[in-house]
Amino acid sequence: MNPVSLLIRKRDGECLAASEITDLVTAYTRGAVPDYQMAAFLMAAFIQGLNDTEAAALTRAMLHSGEVLDLSDLPGLKVDKHSTGGVGDKISLLLAPLVAACGVPVPMISGRGLGHSGGTLDKLEAIPGFNVNLSIPEYRAQLERIGVVMIGQTAEIAPADKKLYALRDVTGTVESIPLIAASIMSKKLAEGIDALVLDVKSGRGAFMKEEADARKLAETLVGIGREFDKPTVALLTDMNNPLGRSIGNWPETAEAICVLRGETPAGGPVDDVIDVTLALAAEMLHLGGVADSPDGGYVQARHALDSGHAFEKLIELVEAQGGDLAVLDAPSTRKGAQPVAEIRAPENAAGYVTAIDALALGWAAVHLGAGRAKKEDPVDPSAGFVLTTLVGDPVEPGDVLATVYAADPSRLDAEAVQAAFTYDSAPPAATSRLLDRYDGAQWTGF
Amino acid sequence: MNPVSLLIRKRDGECLAASEITDLVTAYTRGAVPDYQMAAFLMAAFIQGLNDTEAAALTRAMLHSGEVLDLSDLPGLKVDKHSTGGVGDKISLLLAPLVAACGVPVPMISGRGLGHSGGTLDKLEAIPGFNVNLSIPEYRAQLERIGVVMIGQTAEIAPADKKLYALRDVTGTVESIPLIAASIMSKKLAEGIDALVLDVKSGRGAFMKEEADARKLAETLVGIGREFDKPTVALLTDMNNPLGRSIGNWPETAEAICVLRGETPAGGPVDDVIDVTLALAAEMLHLGGVADSPDGGYVQARHALDSGHAFEKLIELVEAQGGDLAVLDAPSTRKGAQPVAEIRAPENAAGYVTAIDALALGWAAVHLGAGRAKKEDPVDPSAGFVLTTLVGDPVEPGDVLATVYAADPSRLDAEAVQAAFTYDSAPPAATSRLLDRYDGAQWTGF
């Protein structure tokens, strides 16, 4: 394999053979191809694109750069969910115990916050004592015992993806659909899953701002899943406004706990969170073989939520991973769980809230301490917002729009939060979070 | 300057400001931008292109990465020629003394053989004792004393170009017209010249195989020259067949000496070599201010050649740089100057030679020892070919096509040389080496 000739062919828009991609990535991972050659390849691949075969070959090379877990000796079809990330996306915290409560094992490996978007690991760690750093044997044992486990990526999983992602980050080659898809799928396929459901987010608070890009990403992800004989379904969901009412690690975890307890979270009901959770659960239960159809899965998921079985599974999960059970019983008793400020509607606010800029609120939360400017920065688990006013709500000057939580309230940029709200005299048209569904063959809708 | 944001903008096809290109290259040269970021930039620039302003900014940054010679205290307008390289291109050896003999100082900094194409330094060093490694003070002093000096690139000249060229070589980003143009011009502008004539070659034996690419390169080179207020003219010349009859370092030097002596070189007359030399000299004498027009320059150049003044200047040059004058008087007495083999026309040869593949003969000469596989390889100065049959000549089976010169005749690939010749029953149409002329405003023809 001559890396320069591969670079030249990709530069000129040719498609490479799967074996060529595999050789290149394998050589890069072991250090035989230097960073500068891979950087040139990534830029060429970004601009000229990778077709489905190339994206699958890249996924395969990254997948096999590390350990590929084999959970086939454990009973049941193991199913996971991956979200492309958004603002207020606490769905994993509800979904994993809910699906496990219905009898489908959920082995979930998650990430930390990235840019304006939160990460499941940071939200789990907002539960005092919760340990996301299990060994692989501990991960297997817990999955077998209680049917659900939620950990962080280990060094054994897809090291080539770590190395490539770090290089993409510093070479302006992050936002490529095939590169993103290969990165996601190499990590998910290494978990030992039998099937996968994807929550592909589109809109202002998502990494894919344009719906067409989000659809293309969904199709690429599902295509890779099918190349690996793993049934994969993608839901396209709206991420223009924050999901639910809470943004920030503990605020989001508290919201998830309240929903699973059957209580109204701080700020008010969060119907969209419940809609997205049940739609994803319906697909997982279908792919996991406990429901004949997504509709059948929906009924089971609804029952697990309403009956409290999902909450019971959350208690099992938190207990198994060393978390403080007291905060599950009374989320508002956690340190930092009381608001430190309020954001109020300005003088010119009148009529209805027509939009809440998820991207602006995501960055405002990072600024407040909920996220990191640098990888090694600590996060303030308490930091964040709870929206007391949602899109479609009537509003008058002085109304409370959001409450603020933070260990250091001086980091609040109240104007940025206020500016994230848009008003109009007429109410906006009602919309659903659930935009479309892709099953690998077609977009079916709901 | 944030290199990643510049990479992203170039990736997306935006044009960067001159100051941004300057900052990036300057930071790269001093090591503040790593190879992997510059590699990604080069690939983005290759695919998306650089406009004239960007190419000029890149040239300026590379030029000012090292010493820029100032020859303005020496009398006269200093003019140089640069060729984009071909097979059998010994023009510099005739041109530099010829132009100097007409009173225009020629400070020439040349390169070594690259790929299938020879280099002026290797040809000069085929004269025993000729020293191409003068210091900058020696270079200035010789130019002042005899009006001509021919040396190799020093470490002080455009170090950023060296670093960038090495990176382009291993990242598949060599054949980009603006990157090539900036590399050439940064070195030429550092010589302290007042004006420049370019010999841009097009065809099978050139780096630009397509005439459209060669025209674009000529326009880019001339555009950069004008950005730096250096009058620059480009001639577009044909490089499908080897130039003249000789290929290889001493064979080419001997051919140049014979032409300057007014003698017929080995193999026969070389009208094309004389045509190209006089056309380039005409432009140089015009830009150097000793002729009112290229036509006037042509008359002076013709006189300098025919009168022997150009040959006298060659003697001065070789003497000044330590070369053996005996080989100027009797080129055939040099060690290795006698043929060791002949290449004959095959049985199926009949009619006329219609093409001689310059690229194939260039590589055959490299294989024979005239060029290098690796940078540190020695060259055999004697190795090469002399064409006894040119395009348009009648041919019969068994006729001698070429004579072979080599210290190690076992390296001869006779079949490859034979296969470089194409025949037809009808003679080919007569063509000129001189295809077109670009003066910075338009293509004028001759």
Coordinates of N, CA, C and O in Angstrom, one line a residue, chain B residues 244-370:
Chain B
G244 N 16.2 18.9 -29.0 CA 17.5 18.6 -29.6 C 17.7 17.1 -29.8 O 16.8 16.3 -30.0
R245 N 19.0 16.6 -29.7 CA 19.3 15.2 -29.9 C 19.8 14.5 -28.7 O 19.8 13.3 -28.7
S246 N 20.3 15.2 -27.7 CA 21.0 14.6 -26.6 C 20.1 14.6 -25.4 O 19.3 15.5 -25.1
I247 N 20.2 13.5 -24.6 CA 19.5 13.3 -23.3 C 20.5 12.7 -22.4 O 21.1 11.7 -22.7
G248 N 20.7 13.4 -21.2 CA 21.7 12.9 -20.3 C 22.7 14.1 -20.0 O 22.8 15.0 -20.8
N249 N 23.4 14.0 -18.9 CA 24.1 15.2 -18.5 C 25.3 15.6 -19.4 O 25.2 16.7 -20.0
W250 N 26.3 14.8 -19.6 CA 27.4 15.2 -20.5 C 26.9 15.3 -21.9 O 27.2 16.2 -22.7
P251 N 26.1 14.3 -22.4 CA 25.6 14.4 -23.8 C 25.0 15.8 -24.1 O 25.2 16.4 -25.1
E252 N 24.2 16.2 -23.1 CA 23.5 17.5 -23.3 C 24.5 18.7 -23.3 O 24.4 19.7 -24.0
T253 N 25.4 18.6 -22.3 CA 26.4 19.7 -22.2 C 27.3 19.8 -23.4 O 27.6 20.9 -24.0
A254 N 27.6 18.6 -23.9 CA 28.4 18.6 -25.2 C 27.7 19.2 -26.3 O 28.2 19.9 -27.2
E255 N 26.4 18.9 -26.4 CA 25.5 19.4 -27.5 C 25.5 21.0 -27.4 O 25.7 21.7 -28.4
A256 N 25.4 21.5 -26.1 CA 25.3 22.9 -25.9 C 26.7 23.5 -26.3 O 26.7 24.6 -27.0
I257 N 27.8 22.9 -25.9 CA 29.1 23.4 -26.3 C 29.3 23.5 -27.8 O 29.7 24.5 -28.4
C258 N 28.9 22.4 -28.5 CA 29.0 22.4 -30.0 C 28.2 23.5 -30.6 O 28.7 24.2 -31.6
V259 N 27.0 23.7 -30.2 CA 26.2 24.8 -30.8 C 26.9 26.1 -30.5 O 26.9 26.9 -31.5
L260 N 27.4 26.4 -29.3 CA 28.0 27.7 -29.1 C 29.3 27.8 -29.9 O 29.7 28.9 -30.3
R261 N 30.0 26.7 -30.2 CA 31.2 26.7 -31.0 C 30.9 26.8 -32.5 O 31.8 27.0 -33.3
G262 N 29.6 26.7 -32.8 CA 29.2 26.8 -34.2 C 29.4 25.5 -35.0 O 29.5 25.5 -36.2
E263 N 29.5 24.4 -34.2 CA 29.7 23.1 -34.9 C 28.5 22.3 -34.8 O 27.6 22.6 -34.0
T264 N 28.4 21.3 -35.7 CA 27.3 20.4 -35.6 C 27.5 19.4 -34.5 O 28.6 18.7 -34.5
P265 N 26.6 19.2 -33.6 CA 26.8 18.3 -32.5 C 26.7 16.8 -32.9 O 26.2 16.6 -34.1
A266 N 27.0 15.9 -32.1 CA 26.9 14.5 -32.3 C 25.5 14.2 -32.8 O 24.5 14.7 -32.2
G267 N 25.3 13.4 -33.8 CA 24.0 13.0 -34.3 C 23.4 13.9 -35.4 O 22.7 13.4 -36.3
G268 N 23.9 15.2 -35.4 CA 23.4 16.1 -36.5 C 22.9 17.4 -36.0 O 23.1 17.7 -34.8
P269 N 22.4 18.3 -36.8 CA 22.0 19.6 -36.4 C 20.8 19.6 -35.4 O 20.0 18.7 -35.4
V270 N 20.7 20.7 -34.6 CA 19.7 20.8 -33.6 C 19.0 22.1 -33.7 O 19.1 23.0 -32.9
D271 N 18.3 22.3 -34.8 CA 17.7 23.6 -35.1 C 16.7 24.0 -34.0 O 16.6 25.2 -33.7
D272 N 16.0 23.0 -33.4 CA 15.0 23.4 -32.3 C 15.7 24.0 -31.1 O 15.2 24.9 -30.5
V273 N 16.9 23.5 -30.8 CA 17.6 24.0 -29.6 C 18.0 25.5 -29.9 O 17.8 26.3 -29.0
I274 N 18.4 25.7 -31.1 CA 18.8 27.1 -31.5 C 17.6 28.0 -31.5 O 17.6 29.1 -31.0
D275 N 16.5 27.5 -32.1 CA 15.2 28.3 -32.1 C 14.8 28.7 -30.7 O 14.4 29.9 -30.4
V276 N 14.7 27.7 -29.8 CA 14.3 28.0 -28.4 C 15.2 29.0 -27.7 O 14.8 29.9 -27.0
T277 N 16.5 28.7 -27.8 CA 17.5 29.6 -27.2 C 17.4 31.0 -27.7 O 17.4 31.9 -26.8
L278 N 17.3 31.2 -29.0 CA 17.2 32.6 -29.5 C 15.9 33.3 -29.1 O 15.9 34.5 -28.8
A279 N 14.8 32.5 -29.1 CA 13.5 33.1 -28.7 C 13.6 33.6 -27.3 O 13.1 34.7 -26.9
L280 N 14.1 32.8 -26.4 CA 14.2 33.1 -25.0 C 15.2 34.3 -24.8 O 15.0 35.2 -24.0
A281 N 16.3 34.2 -25.5 CA 17.4 35.3 -25.4 C 16.8 36.6 -25.9 O 17.0 37.7 -25.3
A282 N 16.0 36.6 -26.9 CA 15.3 37.8 -27.5 C 14.5 38.5 -26.4 O 14.6 39.7 -26.2
E283 N 13.7 37.7 -25.6 CA 12.9 38.2 -24.6 C 13.8 38.8 -23.4 O 13.5 39.9 -22.9
M284 N 14.8 38.1 -23.1 CA 15.7 38.5 -22.0 C 16.4 39.8 -22.3 O 16.6 40.7 -21.5
L285 N 16.8 39.9 -23.6 CA 17.6 41.1 -24.0 C 16.6 42.3 -24.0 O 17.0 43.4 -23.7
H286 N 15.4 42.0 -24.4 CA 14.4 43.1 -24.4 C 14.1 43.5 -22.9 O 14.1 44.7 -22.6
L287 N 13.8 42.6 -22.1 CA 13.5 42.9 -20.7 C 14.7 43.5 -20.0 O 14.6 44.3 -19.0
G288 N 15.9 43.1 -20.4 CA 17.1 43.6 -19.8 C 17.5 45.0 -20.3 O 18.5 45.6 -19.9
G289 N 16.7 45.5 -21.3 CA 16.9 46.9 -21.6 C 18.0 47.2 -22.7 O 18.2 48.3 -23.0
V290 N 18.5 46.1 -23.3 CA 19.6 46.3 -24.3 C 19.0 46.2 -25.7 O 19.6 46.5 -26.7
A291 N 17.7 45.8 -25.8 CA 17.0 45.8 -27.1 C 15.6 46.5 -26.9 O 15.0 46.4 -25.8
D292 N 15.2 47.2 -28.0 CA 13.9 47.9 -27.9 C 12.7 47.0 -28.0 O 11.6 47.4 -27.6
S293 N 13.0 45.8 -28.5 CA 11.9 44.9 -28.7 C 12.4 43.5 -28.7 O 13.7 43.3 -28.9
P294 N 11.6 42.4 -28.6 CA 12.1 41.1 -28.7 C 12.7 40.8 -30.1 O 13.8 40.2 -30.2
D295 N 12.2 41.4 -31.1 CA 12.8 41.3 -32.4 C 14.2 41.8 -32.5 O 15.1 41.2 -33.0
G296 N 14.4 43.0 -31.9 CA 15.7 43.6 -31.8 C 16.6 42.7 -31.0 O 17.8 42.5 -31.3
G297 N 16.1 42.1 -29.9 CA 16.9 41.2 -29.1 C 17.3 40.0 -29.9 O 18.4 39.5 -29.7
Y298 N 16.4 39.5 -30.7 CA 16.7 38.3 -31.5 C 17.9 38.6 -32.4 O 18.8 37.7 -32.5
V299 N 18.0 39.7 -33.0 CA 19.1 40.1 -33.9 C 20.4 40.1 -33.1 O 21.4 39.5 -33.6
Q300 N 20.4 40.7 -31.9 CA 21.6 40.7 -31.1 C 22.0 39.3 -30.7 O 23.2 39.0 -30.7
A301 N 21.0 38.5 -30.3 CA 21.3 37.2 -29.8 C 21.9 36.3 -31.0 O 22.9 35.6 -30.8
R302 N 21.3 36.4 -32.1 CA 21.8 35.7 -33.3 C 23.3 36.1 -33.6 O 24.1 35.2 -33.8
H303 N 23.6 37.4 -33.4 CA 24.9 37.8 -33.7 C 25.9 37.3 -32.6 O 27.0 36.8 -33.0
A304 N 25.5 37.3 -31.4 CA 26.4 36.8 -30.3 C 26.7 35.3 -30.5 O 27.8 34.8 -30.2
L305 N 25.7 34.6 -31.0 CA 25.9 33.1 -31.3 C 26.8 32.9 -32.5 O 27.9 32.2 -32.4
D306 N 26.5 33.6 -33.6 CA 27.3 33.4 -34.8 C 28.7 33.9 -34.7 O 29.6 33.4 -35.3
S307 N 28.9 35.0 -33.9 CA 30.2 35.6 -33.8 C 31.2 34.9 -32.9 O 32.4 35.2 -32.8
G308 N 30.6 33.9 -32.1 CA 31.4 33.3 -31.1 C 31.5 34.0 -29.8 O 32.1 33.5 -28.8
H309 N 30.9 35.2 -29.7 CA 30.9 35.9 -28.4 C 30.3 35.1 -27.3 O 30.7 35.1 -26.1
A310 N 29.2 34.4 -27.6 CA 28.5 33.6 -26.6 C 29.5 32.5 -26.1 O 29.5 32.2 -24.9
F311 N 30.2 31.8 -27.0 CA 31.1 30.8 -26.6 C 32.2 31.3 -25.7 O 32.6 30.7 -24.7
E312 N 32.7 32.5 -26.1 CA 33.8 33.2 -25.3 C 33.3 33.4 -23.8 O 34.0 33.2 -22.9
K313 N 32.0 33.8 -23.7 CA 31.4 34.0 -22.4 C 31.3 32.7 -21.6 O 31.5 32.6 -20.4
L314 N 31.0 31.6 -22.4 CA 30.9 30.3 -21.7 C 32.3 29.9 -21.2 O 32.4 29.4 -20.0
I315 N 33.4 30.2 -21.9 CA 34.7 29.9 -21.5 C 35.0 30.7 -20.2 O 35.5 30.2 -19.2
E316 N 34.6 32.0 -20.2 CA 34.8 32.8 -19.0 C 34.1 32.2 -17.8 O 34.6 32.2 -16.6
L317 N 32.8 31.8 -18.0 CA 32.0 31.2 -17.0 C 32.6 29.9 -16.4 O 32.7 29.8 -15.2
V318 N 33.0 29.0 -17.3 CA 33.6 27.8 -16.8 C 34.9 28.0 -16.1 O 35.1 27.4 -15.0
E319 N 35.7 28.9 -16.6 CA 36.9 29.2 -15.9 C 36.7 29.8 -14.5 O 37.3 29.4 -13.6
A320 N 35.7 30.7 -14.5 CA 35.4 31.4 -13.2 C 35.0 30.4 -12.1 O 35.2 30.5 -10.9
Q321 N 34.3 29.4 -12.6 CA 33.7 28.4 -11.6 C 34.5 27.1 -11.5 O 34.1 26.1 -11.1
G322 N 35.8 27.2 -12.0 CA 36.7 26.1 -11.8 C 36.6 24.9 -12.7 O 37.2 23.8 -12.5
G323 N 35.9 25.0 -13.8 CA 35.7 23.9 -14.7 C 36.9 23.7 -15.7 O 37.7 24.6 -15.9
D324 N 37.0 22.5 -16.2 CA 38.1 22.1 -17.1 C 37.8 22.7 -18.5 O 36.9 22.3 -19.2
L325 N 38.7 23.6 -18.9 CA 38.5 24.2 -20.2 C 38.8 23.3 -21.4 O 38.3 23.5 -22.5
A326 N 39.5 22.2 -21.2 CA 39.9 21.3 -22.2 C 38.7 20.7 -22.9 O 38.6 20.6 -24.1
V327 N 37.6 20.4 -22.1 CA 36.5 19.8 -22.7 C 35.6 20.7 -23.5 O 34.8 20.3 -24.3
L328 N 35.9 22.0 -23.3 CA 35.2 23.0 -24.1 C 35.8 23.0 -25.6 O 35.1 23.3 -26.5
D329 N 37.1 22.8 -25.6 CA 37.7 22.8 -26.9 C 37.5 21.5 -27.7 O 37.4 21.5 -28.9
A330 N 37.4 20.4 -27.0 CA 37.2 19.1 -27.6 C 36.3 18.2 -26.8 O 36.7 17.4 -26.0
P331 N 35.0 18.5 -26.9 CA 34.0 17.8 -26.1 C 34.1 16.2 -26.2 O 33.9 15.5 -25.2
S332 N 34.6 15.8 -27.4 CA 34.6 14.3 -27.5 C 35.7 13.6 -26.7 O 35.8 12.4 -26.7
T333 N 36.6 14.5 -26.2 CA 37.7 13.9 -25.4 C 37.4 13.6 -24.0 O 38.1 12.9 -23.3
R334 N 36.2 14.0 -23.5 CA 35.9 13.8 -22.1 C 35.7 12.3 -21.9 O 35.2 11.5 -22.8
K335 N 36.0 11.8 -20.7 CA 35.8 10.4 -20.3 C 34.3 10.1 -20.5 O 33.5 10.8 -20.1
G336 N 34.1 8.9 -21.2 CA 32.7 8.5 -21.3 C 32.0 9.1 -22.5 O 30.8 8.9 -22.7
A337 N 32.7 9.9 -23.3 CA 32.1 10.6 -24.4 C 32.0 9.8 -25.7 O 31.6 10.3 -26.8
Q338 N 32.4 8.5 -25.6 CA 32.3 7.7 -26.8 C 31.1 6.7 -26.6 O 30.9 6.2 -25.5
P339 N 30.3 6.5 -27.7 CA 29.1 5.6 -27.6 C 29.5 4.2 -27.2 O 30.6 3.7 -27.7
V340 N 28.7 3.5 -26.4 CA 28.9 2.1 -26.0 C 28.0 1.2 -26.7 O 28.1 0.0 -26.6
A341 N 26.9 1.7 -27.3 CA 25.9 0.9 -28.0 C 25.1 1.7 -29.0 O 25.2 2.9 -29.0
E342 N 24.4 1.0 -29.8 CA 23.5 1.7 -30.7 C 22.1 1.1 -30.6 O 22.0 -0.1 -30.3
I343 N 21.1 1.9 -30.8 CA 19.7 1.4 -30.9 C 19.3 1.5 -32.3 O 19.4 2.6 -32.9
R344 N 18.8 0.4 -32.8 CA 18.5 0.3 -34.3 C 17.0 0.1 -34.5 O 16.3 -0.4 -33.6
A345 N 16.5 0.6 -35.6 CA 15.1 0.5 -35.9 C 14.7 -0.9 -36.1 O 15.4 -1.7 -36.7
P346 N 13.5 -1.3 -35.6 CA 13.1 -2.7 -35.7 C 12.6 -3.1 -37.1 O 12.5 -2.2 -37.9
E347 N 12.3 -4.4 -37.3 CA 11.9 -4.9 -38.6 C 10.7 -4.2 -39.1 O 10.5 -4.0 -40.3
N348 N 9.8 -3.8 -38.2 CA 8.5 -3.2 -38.7 C 8.6 -1.7 -38.9 O 7.6 -1.1 -39.2
A349 N 9.8 -1.2 -38.7 CA 10.0 0.3 -38.9 C 10.0 0.6 -40.4 O 10.8 -0.1 -41.1
A350 N 9.2 1.5 -40.9 CA 9.3 1.9 -42.3 C 8.6 3.2 -42.4 O 7.7 3.5 -41.7
G351 N 9.1 4.0 -43.4 CA 8.5 5.3 -43.6 C 9.2 6.3 -42.9 O 10.4 6.6 -43.1
Y352 N 8.5 7.0 -42.0 CA 9.0 8.1 -41.3 C 8.8 8.0 -39.8 O 7.9 7.4 -39.3
V353 N 9.7 8.6 -39.0 CA 9.5 8.7 -37.5 C 8.5 9.8 -37.3 O 8.6 10.9 -37.8
T354 N 7.4 9.5 -36.6 CA 6.3 10.5 -36.4 C 6.3 11.0 -35.0 O 5.7 12.0 -34.7
A355 N 6.9 10.2 -34.1 CA 6.9 10.7 -32.7 C 8.1 10.0 -31.9 O 8.4 8.8 -32.3
I356 N 8.7 10.7 -31.0 CA 9.7 10.1 -30.1 C 9.2 10.4 -28.7 O 9.2 11.6 -28.3
D357 N 8.9 9.4 -27.9 CA 8.3 9.7 -26.6 C 9.3 10.2 -25.6 O 10.1 9.4 -25.1
A358 N 9.2 11.5 -25.3 CA 10.2 12.1 -24.5 C 10.2 11.6 -23.1 O 11.2 11.4 -22.4
L359 N 9.0 11.3 -22.6 CA 8.9 10.7 -21.2 C 9.6 9.4 -21.1 O 10.3 9.1 -20.2
A360 N 9.3 8.5 -22.1 CA 9.9 7.2 -22.1 C 11.5 7.3 -22.1 O 12.2 6.6 -21.4
L361 N 12.0 8.2 -23.0 CA 13.4 8.3 -23.1 C 14.0 9.0 -21.8 O 15.1 8.7 -21.4
G362 N 13.3 9.9 -21.2 CA 13.7 10.5 -20.0 C 13.9 9.4 -18.9 O 14.9 9.4 -18.2
W363 N 12.9 8.6 -18.8 CA 13.0 7.5 -17.8 C 14.1 6.5 -18.1 O 14.8 6.0 -17.3
A364 N 14.2 6.2 -19.4 CA 15.3 5.3 -19.9 C 16.7 5.8 -19.5 O 17.6 5.1 -19.1
A365 N 16.8 7.2 -19.6 CA 18.1 7.8 -19.3 C 18.4 7.7 -17.8 O 19.5 7.5 -17.3
V366 N 17.3 7.9 -17.0 CA 17.4 7.8 -15.5 C 17.9 6.4 -15.2 O 18.8 6.2 -14.4
H367 N 17.2 5.4 -15.8 CA 17.5 4.0 -15.6 C 19.0 3.7 -16.0 O 19.7 2.9 -15.3
L368 N 19.5 4.4 -17.0 CA 20.9 4.2 -17.4 C 21.9 4.8 -16.5 O 23.1 4.5 -16.6
G369 N 21.4 5.7 -15.6 CA 22.3 6.3 -14.6 C 22.4 7.8 -14.7 O 23.1 8.5 -13.9
A370 N 21.6 8.4 -15.6 CA 21.7 9.9 -15.8 C 20.9 10.6 -14.7 O 21.1 11.8 -14.5

